[in-house]
Amino acid sequence: MKIAVIGLGFVGLTLSSVLASRGITTIGIDSDRKKCSKIAKGIPTFFEPNLEKTLKKALKKKLIITNKLYSINNCDFIFITVGTPEKKNGEIDLSFIKEVVRSVGKLISKNKKKPIILIKSTVIPGTMKNVVLPILERNSKKKAGKDFGLISNPEFLQESRAIHDTIKPHVVVLGGYRTKFMKKTEKFFSRFNPNVPIIITNHQTAEMIKYAHNTFLATKISFINQIANICQGIPDTNIDDVANAMGLDPRIGNLFLNAGPGYGGSCLPKDIKAIINLSSKLGVNPTLLTAVEKINKQQISHIVTLVKQNIGKINGKKLTILGVAFKPGTDDIRGSVSIDLVKRLLKLGAKITIHDPKALENARKIFHDNTKYVKSVPSALKDCQCAIIMTQWKDYERINNKIIKQMAKKFIIDTRRVLYNKNLDAKYYAIGLGQKI
Ligand code: UGA
């Protein structure tokens, strides 16, 4: 068996590394030459736990990296994992996927093999039927379901646990027509992800399943953030105890109830916007989803207000931001609420120092010389007038009174309650904790 994976971002690189490390001949394809040459040397283009190890193993076994799309020739399965970024109006940008699908169509027109094309990229319901399928048929002059297979295969992996989620996802969703291609795909996944439930449905439903997942996750986060804000107004209340107790109810579940500065990343914010957009177009008022988004935006405003209330005018003040990655375990800052906070504070004239164990270089690409970048937590806190913990990195658990002593003003905002149990010699505010009495 030979598999091609087109688009070597988080999903594509992880998938191709896992496939080839299992001994399946895999061609990882990306149009970016520089990216390809780095990956071919065993260096991932982003930080993801265990990825480098898996990639190196894959390269030794059966992984070929190339920027030549024609390498899809004679592949049994062709996974398309290119990005579908957000446009300014909240819709998704289909240009990458359209371009790839057009080229794939042309290439398979000359192919004797009947490949199965699987779309992993997140696309709005209706895209497969109305956009991808017609482009493929037009360019290949072949018929889907007869000459090639076309299957929606949404991805559910989380950054920072991408390898684990690729090996053991909670579900495999296959959307499309029930043809011999679907049967072959089902067989493939039952071996690749043994004991994982497989849901077979049509394209539109598969596409919707993906959005329903991400918007529900965002809803859970905004829900707990709203409750956390209420808790903050009630002396001695603790959001983590509330969330832990709720999480024990099997109807609720304990995941995604960690209150904080709001959800970020390259997926949740984008997907909720896209579905709000679709919903409005369909004449369904997206009341709940709009509220979810609004609550998310408010979290950053709360933090800015808290800073102002405690240090007065922000202009000229030295503030330290601890964590700019959109969550721990990654160097990814796309859609990071911490980056948004830095932008807001810079606009207000703050002098910002940033610390992050993994994402400093990425932050530098955005803020250049407008902020300071510091590699150690004690140095980051030295002489600052307020420290704001934004990302739940383990490093911040080590902050103690000796480090705090070096701050010009001993004031900490802890959006993740990392330091909750410590007896700190500082004014301490945490999201979701009522003031101690
Ligand atoms: C998300 C989904 O969780 C994946 O299932 C999906 O495959 C992926 O998007 C995608 O569509 O590609 P990811 O973007 O890696 O994965 O990030 P999450 O782990 O979902 O975290 C998103 C944001 O929510 C982060 O900023 C995180 O800090 C925040 N979050 C998460 C909370 O504030 N509280 C929580 O309890 C959980």
Tab-separated table of C-alpha atoms and ligand atoms in Angstrom:
chain	number	residue	atom	x	y	z
A	1	MET	CA	0.000	0.000	0.000
A	2	LYS	CA	1.146	3.529	-0.795
A	3	ILE	CA	-0.310	6.647	0.771
A	4	ALA	CA	0.162	10.327	-0.078
A	5	VAL	CA	-0.417	13.144	2.382
A	6	ILE	CA	-0.693	16.625	0.851
A	7	GLY	CA	0.025	19.539	3.210
A	8	LEU	CA	2.592	19.045	5.965
A	9	GLY	CA	1.165	21.189	8.769
A	10	PHE	CA	0.179	19.802	12.187
A	11	VAL	CA	-2.253	17.272	10.792
A	12	GLY	CA	-0.347	16.242	7.659
A	13	LEU	CA	3.089	15.916	9.198
A	14	THR	CA	1.787	13.993	12.183
A	15	LEU	CA	-0.274	11.685	9.999
A	16	SER	CA	2.528	10.953	7.543
A	17	SER	CA	5.006	10.360	10.373
A	18	VAL	CA	2.693	7.932	12.157
A	19	LEU	CA	1.756	6.087	8.934
A	20	ALA	CA	5.361	5.593	7.822
A	21	SER	CA	6.628	4.754	11.314
A	22	ARG	CA	4.152	1.868	11.161
A	23	GLY	CA	5.802	0.628	7.970
A	24	ILE	CA	3.326	2.016	5.398
A	25	THR	CA	5.004	3.623	2.371
A	26	THR	CA	4.048	7.287	2.707
A	27	ILE	CA	4.776	10.300	0.537
A	28	GLY	CA	4.549	13.551	2.469
A	29	ILE	CA	3.997	16.433	0.047
A	30	ASP	CA	4.185	20.168	0.636
A	31	SER	CA	4.620	22.989	-1.871
A	32	ASP	CA	7.054	24.785	0.464
A	33	ARG	CA	10.546	23.584	-0.528
A	34	LYS	CA	12.277	24.948	2.578
A	35	LYS	CA	9.779	23.197	4.805
A	36	CYS	CA	10.311	19.944	2.898
A	37	SER	CA	14.088	20.047	3.187
A	38	LYS	CA	13.873	20.675	6.952
A	39	ILE	CA	11.374	17.856	7.462
A	40	ALA	CA	13.417	15.507	5.272
A	41	LYS	CA	16.301	16.021	7.721
A	42	GLY	CA	14.051	14.924	10.575
A	43	ILE	CA	13.351	18.416	11.923
A	44	PRO	CA	9.659	19.306	12.374
A	45	THR	CA	8.770	22.901	11.483
A	46	PHE	CA	6.930	23.368	14.802
A	47	PHE	CA	7.179	21.962	18.303
A	48	GLU	CA	4.941	19.016	19.081
A	49	PRO	CA	5.724	16.446	21.807
A	50	ASN	CA	7.148	13.166	20.398
A	51	LEU	CA	6.827	14.311	16.799
A	52	GLU	CA	10.540	14.566	16.115
A	53	LYS	CA	11.117	11.024	17.385
A	54	THR	CA	8.257	9.652	15.278
A	55	LEU	CA	9.353	11.603	12.205
A	56	LYS	CA	12.914	10.300	12.463
A	57	LYS	CA	11.645	6.739	12.791
A	58	ALA	CA	9.340	7.304	9.814
A	59	LEU	CA	12.158	8.662	7.647
A	60	LYS	CA	14.285	5.617	8.449
A	61	LYS	CA	11.394	3.367	7.483
A	62	LYS	CA	8.987	4.438	4.749
A	63	LEU	CA	8.582	8.214	4.591
A	64	ILE	CA	9.505	10.208	1.527
A	65	ILE	CA	9.203	14.003	1.671
A	66	THR	CA	8.787	15.961	-1.544
A	67	ASN	CA	7.320	19.123	-3.034
A	68	LYS	CA	6.331	17.280	-6.227
A	69	LEU	CA	2.602	16.777	-6.337
A	70	TYR	CA	2.879	14.221	-9.143
A	71	SER	CA	4.249	11.820	-6.521
A	72	ILE	CA	0.599	10.989	-5.750
A	73	ASN	CA	0.626	8.794	-8.857
A	74	ASN	CA	-0.081	5.173	-7.987
A	75	CYS	CA	-1.057	5.918	-4.415
A	76	ASP	CA	-3.970	3.974	-2.917
A	77	PHE	CA	-5.021	6.746	-0.573
A	78	ILE	CA	-4.451	10.484	-0.982
A	79	PHE	CA	-5.042	12.509	2.180
A	80	ILE	CA	-5.509	16.244	1.713
A	81	THR	CA	-4.551	18.154	4.845
A	82	VAL	CA	-4.033	21.709	3.634
A	83	GLY	CA	-5.183	24.670	5.716
A	84	THR	CA	-8.537	26.414	5.393
A	85	PRO	CA	-7.709	29.735	7.080
A	86	GLU	CA	-10.137	32.456	8.035
A	87	LYS	CA	-11.076	35.249	5.665
A	88	LYS	CA	-11.711	38.773	6.986
A	89	ASN	CA	-15.491	38.271	6.806
A	90	GLY	CA	-15.384	35.136	8.996
A	91	GLU	CA	-15.830	32.696	6.111
A	92	ILE	CA	-13.184	30.070	5.428
A	93	ASP	CA	-10.696	30.513	2.633
A	94	LEU	CA	-10.908	27.548	0.278
A	95	SER	CA	-8.182	28.693	-2.093
A	96	PHE	CA	-5.523	26.159	-0.955
A	97	ILE	CA	-7.861	23.232	-1.066
A	98	LYS	CA	-9.297	24.250	-4.441
A	99	GLU	CA	-5.829	24.568	-5.908
A	100	VAL	CA	-4.695	21.195	-4.598
A	101	VAL	CA	-7.877	19.435	-5.671
A	102	ARG	CA	-7.599	20.921	-9.176
A	103	SER	CA	-4.038	19.607	-9.527
A	104	VAL	CA	-4.910	16.238	-8.031
A	105	GLY	CA	-7.788	15.977	-10.509
A	106	LYS	CA	-5.480	16.625	-13.452
A	107	LEU	CA	-2.936	14.118	-12.172
A	108	ILE	CA	-5.409	11.308	-11.606
A	109	SER	CA	-6.834	11.802	-15.099
A	110	LYS	CA	-3.781	9.974	-16.422
A	111	ASN	CA	-3.697	7.464	-13.607
A	112	LYS	CA	-4.725	3.847	-14.106
A	113	LYS	CA	-5.098	3.310	-10.400
A	114	LYS	CA	-8.398	4.226	-8.754
A	115	PRO	CA	-7.249	6.198	-5.731
A	116	ILE	CA	-9.287	7.188	-2.727
A	117	ILE	CA	-9.052	10.895	-1.920
A	118	LEU	CA	-9.709	11.795	1.703
A	119	ILE	CA	-10.254	15.389	2.767
A	120	LYS	CA	-9.118	16.074	6.305
A	121	SER	CA	-9.145	19.870	6.024
A	122	THR	CA	-12.016	21.495	7.913
A	123	VAL	CA	-14.622	22.617	5.400
A	124	ILE	CA	-18.089	24.120	5.754
A	125	PRO	CA	-20.972	21.643	5.165
A	126	GLY	CA	-21.687	21.439	1.465
A	127	THR	CA	-18.092	22.073	0.361
A	128	MET	CA	-17.354	18.478	-0.598
A	129	LYS	CA	-20.490	18.115	-2.685
A	130	ASN	CA	-20.585	21.581	-4.225
A	131	VAL	CA	-16.909	22.472	-4.564
A	132	VAL	CA	-14.443	19.589	-4.138
A	133	LEU	CA	-16.322	16.890	-6.055
A	134	PRO	CA	-17.128	19.021	-9.136
A	135	ILE	CA	-13.528	20.307	-9.342
A	136	LEU	CA	-12.158	16.773	-9.137
A	137	GLU	CA	-14.558	15.380	-11.737
A	138	ARG	CA	-14.032	18.295	-14.111
A	139	ASN	CA	-10.253	18.143	-13.979
A	140	SER	CA	-9.891	14.366	-14.010
A	141	LYS	CA	-12.717	13.765	-16.486
A	142	LYS	CA	-13.541	10.831	-14.245
A	143	LYS	CA	-16.473	9.926	-12.049
A	144	ALA	CA	-16.347	9.921	-8.251
A	145	GLY	CA	-17.567	6.623	-6.849
A	146	LYS	CA	-16.597	4.802	-10.036
A	147	ASP	CA	-13.080	5.877	-11.064
A	148	PHE	CA	-11.927	7.275	-7.741
A	149	GLY	CA	-13.193	7.509	-4.187
A	150	LEU	CA	-13.899	10.778	-2.391
A	151	ILE	CA	-14.319	10.716	1.354
A	152	SER	CA	-14.679	13.385	4.039
A	153	ASN	CA	-12.480	12.408	6.945
A	154	PRO	CA	-12.501	15.240	9.512
A	155	GLU	CA	-9.611	15.413	11.939
A	156	PHE	CA	-10.011	15.739	15.710
A	157	LEU	CA	-6.412	15.874	16.893
A	158	GLN	CA	-5.359	18.454	19.444
A	159	GLU	CA	-2.027	20.199	19.203
A	160	SER	CA	0.294	19.079	22.031
A	161	ARG	CA	-1.164	15.555	21.821
A	162	ALA	CA	-1.177	15.130	18.058
A	163	ILE	CA	0.655	11.784	17.932
A	164	HIS	CA	-1.564	10.236	20.580
A	165	ASP	CA	-4.731	11.502	18.882
A	166	THR	CA	-3.595	10.206	15.483
A	167	ILE	CA	-2.976	6.742	16.894
A	168	LYS	CA	-6.047	6.668	19.106
A	169	PRO	CA	-8.714	9.203	18.122
A	170	HIS	CA	-12.077	9.034	19.914
A	171	VAL	CA	-13.814	8.421	16.584
A	172	VAL	CA	-13.143	8.021	12.871
A	173	VAL	CA	-15.698	9.807	10.721
A	174	LEU	CA	-16.048	8.834	7.072
A	175	GLY	CA	-18.401	10.850	4.904
A	176	GLY	CA	-19.417	9.983	1.363
A	177	TYR	CA	-21.260	7.421	-0.679
A	178	ARG	CA	-21.329	3.760	0.372
A	179	THR	CA	-19.203	2.455	-2.466
A	180	LYS	CA	-16.404	-0.108	-2.682
A	181	PHE	CA	-14.076	2.803	-1.892
A	182	MET	CA	-15.863	3.413	1.400
A	183	LYS	CA	-15.521	-0.279	2.255
A	184	LYS	CA	-11.788	-0.199	1.534
A	185	THR	CA	-11.383	2.954	3.642
A	186	GLU	CA	-13.331	1.459	6.527
A	187	LYS	CA	-11.082	-1.612	6.408
A	188	PHE	CA	-7.981	0.579	6.381
A	189	PHE	CA	-9.067	2.579	9.436
A	190	SER	CA	-10.174	-0.486	11.378
A	191	ARG	CA	-6.536	-1.628	11.128
A	192	PHE	CA	-4.884	1.776	11.494
A	193	ASN	CA	-7.017	2.756	14.528
A	194	PRO	CA	-8.114	-0.589	16.004
A	195	ASN	CA	-11.035	-0.490	18.470
A	196	VAL	CA	-11.945	3.070	17.527
A	197	PRO	CA	-15.614	3.582	16.559
A	198	ILE	CA	-16.124	4.397	12.875
A	199	ILE	CA	-19.083	6.553	11.901
A	200	ILE	CA	-20.041	6.344	8.238
A	201	THR	CA	-22.315	9.065	6.980
A	202	ASN	CA	-22.714	11.445	4.046
A	203	HIS	CA	-20.363	14.327	3.207
A	204	GLN	CA	-22.440	17.160	4.676
A	205	THR	CA	-23.007	15.372	7.961
A	206	ALA	CA	-19.302	14.536	8.281
A	207	GLU	CA	-18.454	18.178	7.680
A	208	MET	CA	-21.020	19.250	10.274
A	209	ILE	CA	-19.719	16.744	12.838
A	210	LYS	CA	-16.367	18.525	12.810
A	211	TYR	CA	-17.879	21.971	13.374
A	212	ALA	CA	-20.289	20.671	16.014
A	213	HIS	CA	-17.298	19.285	17.948
A	214	ASN	CA	-15.294	22.487	17.925
A	215	THR	CA	-18.209	24.798	18.611
A	216	PHE	CA	-19.340	22.608	21.499
A	217	LEU	CA	-15.838	22.655	22.963
A	218	ALA	CA	-15.784	26.451	22.667
A	219	THR	CA	-19.210	26.576	24.312
A	220	LYS	CA	-17.960	24.512	27.258
A	221	ILE	CA	-15.029	26.887	27.711
A	222	SER	CA	-17.146	30.037	27.521
A	223	PHE	CA	-19.642	28.464	29.908
A	224	ILE	CA	-17.009	27.751	32.529
A	225	ASN	CA	-15.421	31.162	31.990
A	226	GLN	CA	-18.750	32.844	32.639
A	227	ILE	CA	-19.230	30.811	35.827
A	228	ALA	CA	-15.614	31.639	36.772
A	229	ASN	CA	-16.285	35.346	36.448
A	230	ILE	CA	-19.309	34.987	38.709
A	231	CYS	CA	-17.208	33.006	41.219
A	232	GLN	CA	-14.659	35.793	41.248
A	233	GLY	CA	-17.290	38.120	42.693
A	234	ILE	CA	-18.170	35.737	45.527
A	235	PRO	CA	-15.548	35.728	48.314
A	236	ASP	CA	-13.671	32.437	48.772
A	237	THR	CA	-15.285	30.659	45.824
A	238	ASN	CA	-13.168	28.293	43.748
A	239	ILE	CA	-13.961	27.564	40.076
A	240	ASP	CA	-11.753	24.463	39.973
A	241	ASP	CA	-13.764	22.797	42.743
A	242	VAL	CA	-16.936	23.730	40.875
A	243	ALA	CA	-15.548	22.276	37.617
A	244	ASN	CA	-14.205	19.131	39.283
A	245	ALA	CA	-17.533	18.348	40.894
A	246	MET	CA	-19.439	19.021	37.675
A	247	GLY	CA	-16.970	16.910	35.717
A	248	LEU	CA	-17.849	13.870	37.791
A	249	ASP	CA	-21.350	13.957	36.385
A	250	PRO	CA	-21.066	11.629	33.374
A	251	ARG	CA	-23.612	13.771	31.544
A	252	ILE	CA	-21.156	16.668	31.688
A	253	GLY	CA	-17.630	15.159	31.672
A	254	ASN	CA	-14.533	16.740	33.145
A	255	LEU	CA	-12.688	17.966	30.059
A	256	PHE	CA	-12.695	21.509	28.672
A	257	LEU	CA	-13.884	22.996	31.952
A	258	ASN	CA	-10.605	24.683	32.748
A	259	ALA	CA	-11.457	28.376	33.149
A	260	GLY	CA	-8.979	30.885	31.816
A	261	PRO	CA	-8.363	33.849	29.544
A	262	GLY	CA	-10.503	32.417	26.736
A	263	TYR	CA	-9.984	29.887	23.972
A	264	GLY	CA	-7.481	30.552	21.227
A	265	GLY	CA	-5.601	28.608	18.588
A	266	SER	CA	-6.000	28.188	14.874
A	267	CYS	CA	-9.235	26.202	15.072
A	268	LEU	CA	-11.829	27.004	17.745
A	269	PRO	CA	-12.064	30.777	17.081
A	270	LYS	CA	-12.069	30.272	13.317
A	271	ASP	CA	-14.590	27.442	13.334
A	272	ILE	CA	-17.075	29.211	15.562
A	273	LYS	CA	-16.936	32.271	13.304
A	274	ALA	CA	-17.468	30.131	10.207
A	275	ILE	CA	-20.489	28.384	11.669
A	276	ILE	CA	-22.002	31.675	12.915
A	277	ASN	CA	-21.611	32.908	9.362
A	278	LEU	CA	-23.232	29.807	7.856
A	279	SER	CA	-26.025	29.832	10.404
A	280	SER	CA	-26.908	33.445	9.627
A	281	LYS	CA	-26.896	32.688	5.905
A	282	LEU	CA	-29.319	29.842	6.536
A	283	GLY	CA	-31.637	32.172	8.459
A	284	VAL	CA	-30.925	30.513	11.828
A	285	ASN	CA	-30.074	33.135	14.420
A	286	PRO	CA	-26.831	31.863	16.025
A	287	THR	CA	-27.791	33.263	19.455
A	288	LEU	CA	-25.801	30.795	21.556
A	289	LEU	CA	-22.689	30.772	19.393
A	290	THR	CA	-22.563	34.562	19.250
A	291	ALA	CA	-22.707	34.638	23.047
A	292	VAL	CA	-19.906	32.055	23.242
A	293	GLU	CA	-17.730	34.271	21.079
A	294	LYS	CA	-18.658	37.416	23.021
A	295	ILE	CA	-17.773	35.832	26.362
A	296	ASN	CA	-14.461	34.739	24.904
A	297	LYS	CA	-13.587	38.265	23.835
A	298	GLN	CA	-14.625	39.673	27.217
A	299	GLN	CA	-12.010	37.617	29.065
A	300	ILE	CA	-9.159	39.740	27.742
A	301	SER	CA	-11.042	42.954	28.558
A	302	HIS	CA	-11.460	41.730	32.163
A	303	ILE	CA	-7.716	41.297	32.446
A	304	VAL	CA	-6.995	44.762	31.068
A	305	THR	CA	-9.526	46.269	33.513
A	306	LEU	CA	-7.922	44.397	36.407
A	307	VAL	CA	-4.490	45.740	35.475
A	308	LYS	CA	-5.838	49.304	35.256
A	309	GLN	CA	-7.653	49.027	38.577
A	310	ASN	CA	-4.477	47.979	40.311
A	311	ILE	CA	-1.683	49.939	38.727
A	312	GLY	CA	-3.561	52.934	37.365
A	313	LYS	CA	-2.605	54.231	33.940
A	314	ILE	CA	-0.928	51.538	31.842
A	315	ASN	CA	1.157	53.972	29.813
A	316	GLY	CA	4.850	53.486	30.617
A	317	LYS	CA	4.266	50.621	33.086
A	318	LYS	CA	6.437	47.518	32.949
A	319	LEU	CA	4.264	44.445	32.526
A	320	THR	CA	5.362	40.835	32.156
A	321	ILE	CA	3.368	38.321	30.165
A	322	LEU	CA	4.036	34.726	31.159
A	323	GLY	CA	3.112	32.484	28.241
A	324	VAL	CA	2.198	33.451	24.695
A	325	ALA	CA	1.655	29.973	23.192
A	326	PHE	CA	-2.087	29.432	22.759
A	327	LYS	CA	-1.803	26.540	25.214
A	328	PRO	CA	1.011	24.612	26.924
A	329	GLY	CA	2.892	21.926	24.983
A	330	THR	CA	3.167	23.907	21.767
A	331	ASP	CA	5.076	26.833	20.275
A	332	ASP	CA	2.010	27.807	18.251
A	333	ILE	CA	0.793	31.371	18.808
A	334	ARG	CA	-1.871	31.416	16.093
A	335	GLY	CA	-5.071	32.854	17.566
A	336	SER	CA	-3.416	33.094	20.983
A	337	VAL	CA	-5.400	35.284	23.374
A	338	SER	CA	-2.125	36.142	25.053
A	339	ILE	CA	-0.880	37.701	21.816
A	340	ASP	CA	-4.122	39.715	21.677
A	341	LEU	CA	-3.515	40.874	25.242
A	342	VAL	CA	0.027	42.003	24.416
A	343	LYS	CA	-1.318	43.966	21.426
A	344	ARG	CA	-3.935	45.664	23.628
A	345	LEU	CA	-1.392	46.546	26.323
A	346	LEU	CA	1.145	47.851	23.809
A	347	LYS	CA	-1.528	50.128	22.373
A	348	LEU	CA	-2.065	51.494	25.884
A	349	GLY	CA	1.645	52.293	26.109
A	350	ALA	CA	2.843	49.412	28.314
A	351	LYS	CA	6.450	48.209	28.281
A	352	ILE	CA	6.082	44.493	27.803
A	353	THR	CA	8.408	41.632	28.666
A	354	ILE	CA	7.430	38.222	27.328
A	355	HIS	CA	8.413	34.827	28.673
A	356	ASP	CA	7.471	31.519	27.093
A	357	PRO	CA	9.400	28.225	27.221
A	358	LYS	CA	8.707	27.426	23.565
A	359	ALA	CA	7.072	30.307	21.703
A	360	LEU	CA	9.494	33.237	22.108
A	361	GLU	CA	10.790	33.043	18.553
A	362	ASN	CA	7.279	33.027	17.129
A	363	ALA	CA	6.326	36.010	19.304
A	364	ARG	CA	9.392	37.879	18.073
A	365	LYS	CA	8.129	37.481	14.491
A	366	ILE	CA	5.068	39.533	15.496
A	367	PHE	CA	6.360	42.104	17.966
A	368	HIS	CA	9.973	42.490	16.770
A	369	ASP	CA	11.688	45.082	19.005
A	370	ASN	CA	8.450	46.345	20.525
A	371	THR	CA	8.665	43.935	23.454
A	372	LYS	CA	11.440	42.240	25.418
A	373	TYR	CA	11.888	38.470	25.188
A	374	VAL	CA	13.268	36.746	28.245
A	375	LYS	CA	14.196	33.097	28.671
A	376	SER	CA	14.084	32.737	32.452
A	377	VAL	CA	11.072	33.360	34.671
A	378	PRO	CA	12.996	35.223	37.440
A	379	SER	CA	14.554	37.602	34.884
A	380	ALA	CA	11.159	38.159	33.287
A	381	LEU	CA	9.646	39.198	36.626
A	382	LYS	CA	12.533	41.408	37.720
A	383	ASP	CA	11.462	45.066	38.082
A	384	CYS	CA	8.007	44.551	36.572
A	385	GLN	CA	4.896	46.166	37.985
A	386	CYS	CA	2.520	43.373	37.136
A	387	ALA	CA	2.932	39.780	35.951
A	388	ILE	CA	0.143	38.041	34.071
A	389	ILE	CA	0.187	34.254	33.773
A	390	MET	CA	-1.552	33.472	30.483
A	391	THR	CA	-0.440	29.951	29.471
A	392	GLN	CA	-0.502	27.067	31.904
A	393	TRP	CA	3.154	26.075	31.550
A	394	LYS	CA	4.588	24.021	34.438
A	395	ASP	CA	7.458	26.538	34.659
A	396	TYR	CA	5.175	29.065	36.343
A	397	GLU	CA	4.395	26.739	39.241
A	398	ARG	CA	7.945	27.415	40.442
A	399	ILE	CA	7.347	31.127	41.051
A	400	ASN	CA	8.034	31.805	44.751
A	401	ASN	CA	8.516	34.721	47.124
A	402	LYS	CA	12.237	34.924	46.344
A	403	ILE	CA	11.418	35.599	42.678
A	404	ILE	CA	8.525	37.905	43.571
A	405	LYS	CA	10.858	40.003	45.747
A	406	GLN	CA	12.515	41.225	42.552
A	407	MET	CA	9.249	42.684	41.176
A	408	ALA	CA	8.885	46.477	41.340
A	409	LYS	CA	5.250	46.068	42.350
A	410	LYS	CA	4.190	42.694	43.738
A	411	PHE	CA	1.076	42.156	41.683
A	412	ILE	CA	0.146	38.936	39.892
A	413	ILE	CA	-2.817	38.072	37.696
A	414	ASP	CA	-3.065	34.313	37.322
A	415	THR	CA	-5.531	33.375	34.587
A	416	ARG	CA	-4.955	29.649	35.182
A	417	ARG	CA	-4.695	29.505	38.984
A	418	VAL	CA	-1.218	28.018	38.733
A	419	LEU	CA	-0.078	29.635	41.990
A	420	TYR	CA	-3.337	29.277	43.869
A	421	ASN	CA	-1.995	27.102	46.670
A	422	LYS	CA	1.071	29.190	47.402
A	423	ASN	CA	1.414	31.680	50.186
A	424	LEU	CA	2.584	34.544	48.068
A	425	ASP	CA	3.900	37.826	49.283
A	426	ALA	CA	2.018	39.607	46.484
A	427	LYS	CA	-1.342	41.025	45.554
A	428	TYR	CA	-2.854	38.048	43.748
A	429	TYR	CA	-5.856	37.837	41.456
A	430	ALA	CA	-6.899	34.649	39.725
A	431	ILE	CA	-9.687	34.071	37.246
A	432	GLY	CA	-12.445	32.122	38.988
A	433	LEU	CA	-11.289	32.598	42.568
A	434	GLY	CA	-13.249	34.845	44.895
A	435	GLN	CA	-11.039	37.045	47.055
A	436	LYS	CA	-9.890	35.319	50.251
A	437	ILE	CA	-11.606	36.418	53.445
B	1	UGA	C1	-8.994	21.957	18.724
B	1	UGA	C2	-9.860	20.742	19.094
B	1	UGA	O1	-9.735	20.486	20.491
B	1	UGA	C3	-9.422	19.509	18.318
B	1	UGA	O2	-10.267	18.410	18.619
B	1	UGA	C4	-9.508	19.819	16.807
B	1	UGA	O3	-9.077	18.728	16.034
B	1	UGA	C5	-8.636	21.036	16.506
B	1	UGA	O4	-9.066	22.157	17.314
B	1	UGA	C6	-8.807	21.348	15.043
B	1	UGA	O5	-9.922	21.669	14.644
B	1	UGA	O6	-7.846	21.182	14.301
B	1	UGA	P1	-6.518	22.742	19.363
B	1	UGA	O7	-6.708	23.914	18.468
B	1	UGA	O8	-5.238	21.995	19.317
B	1	UGA	O9	-7.659	21.653	19.117
B	1	UGA	O10	-6.702	23.311	20.834
B	1	UGA	P2	-7.558	22.914	22.123
B	1	UGA	O11	-6.839	21.929	22.945
B	1	UGA	O12	-8.961	22.615	21.775
B	1	UGA	O13	-7.524	24.306	22.904
B	1	UGA	C7	-8.113	25.464	22.315
B	1	UGA	C8	-8.088	26.615	23.277
B	1	UGA	O14	-8.994	26.407	24.351
B	1	UGA	C9	-6.729	26.880	23.923
B	1	UGA	O15	-6.497	28.257	23.931
B	1	UGA	C10	-6.879	26.360	25.325
B	1	UGA	O16	-6.063	26.992	26.263
B	1	UGA	C11	-8.353	26.654	25.593
B	1	UGA	N1	-8.957	25.789	26.620
B	1	UGA	C12	-9.076	24.461	26.409
B	1	UGA	C13	-9.409	26.369	27.798
B	1	UGA	O17	-9.318	27.589	28.017
B	1	UGA	N2	-9.982	25.563	28.751
B	1	UGA	C14	-10.125	24.216	28.563
B	1	UGA	O18	-10.672	23.558	29.464
B	1	UGA	C15	-9.650	23.663	27.373
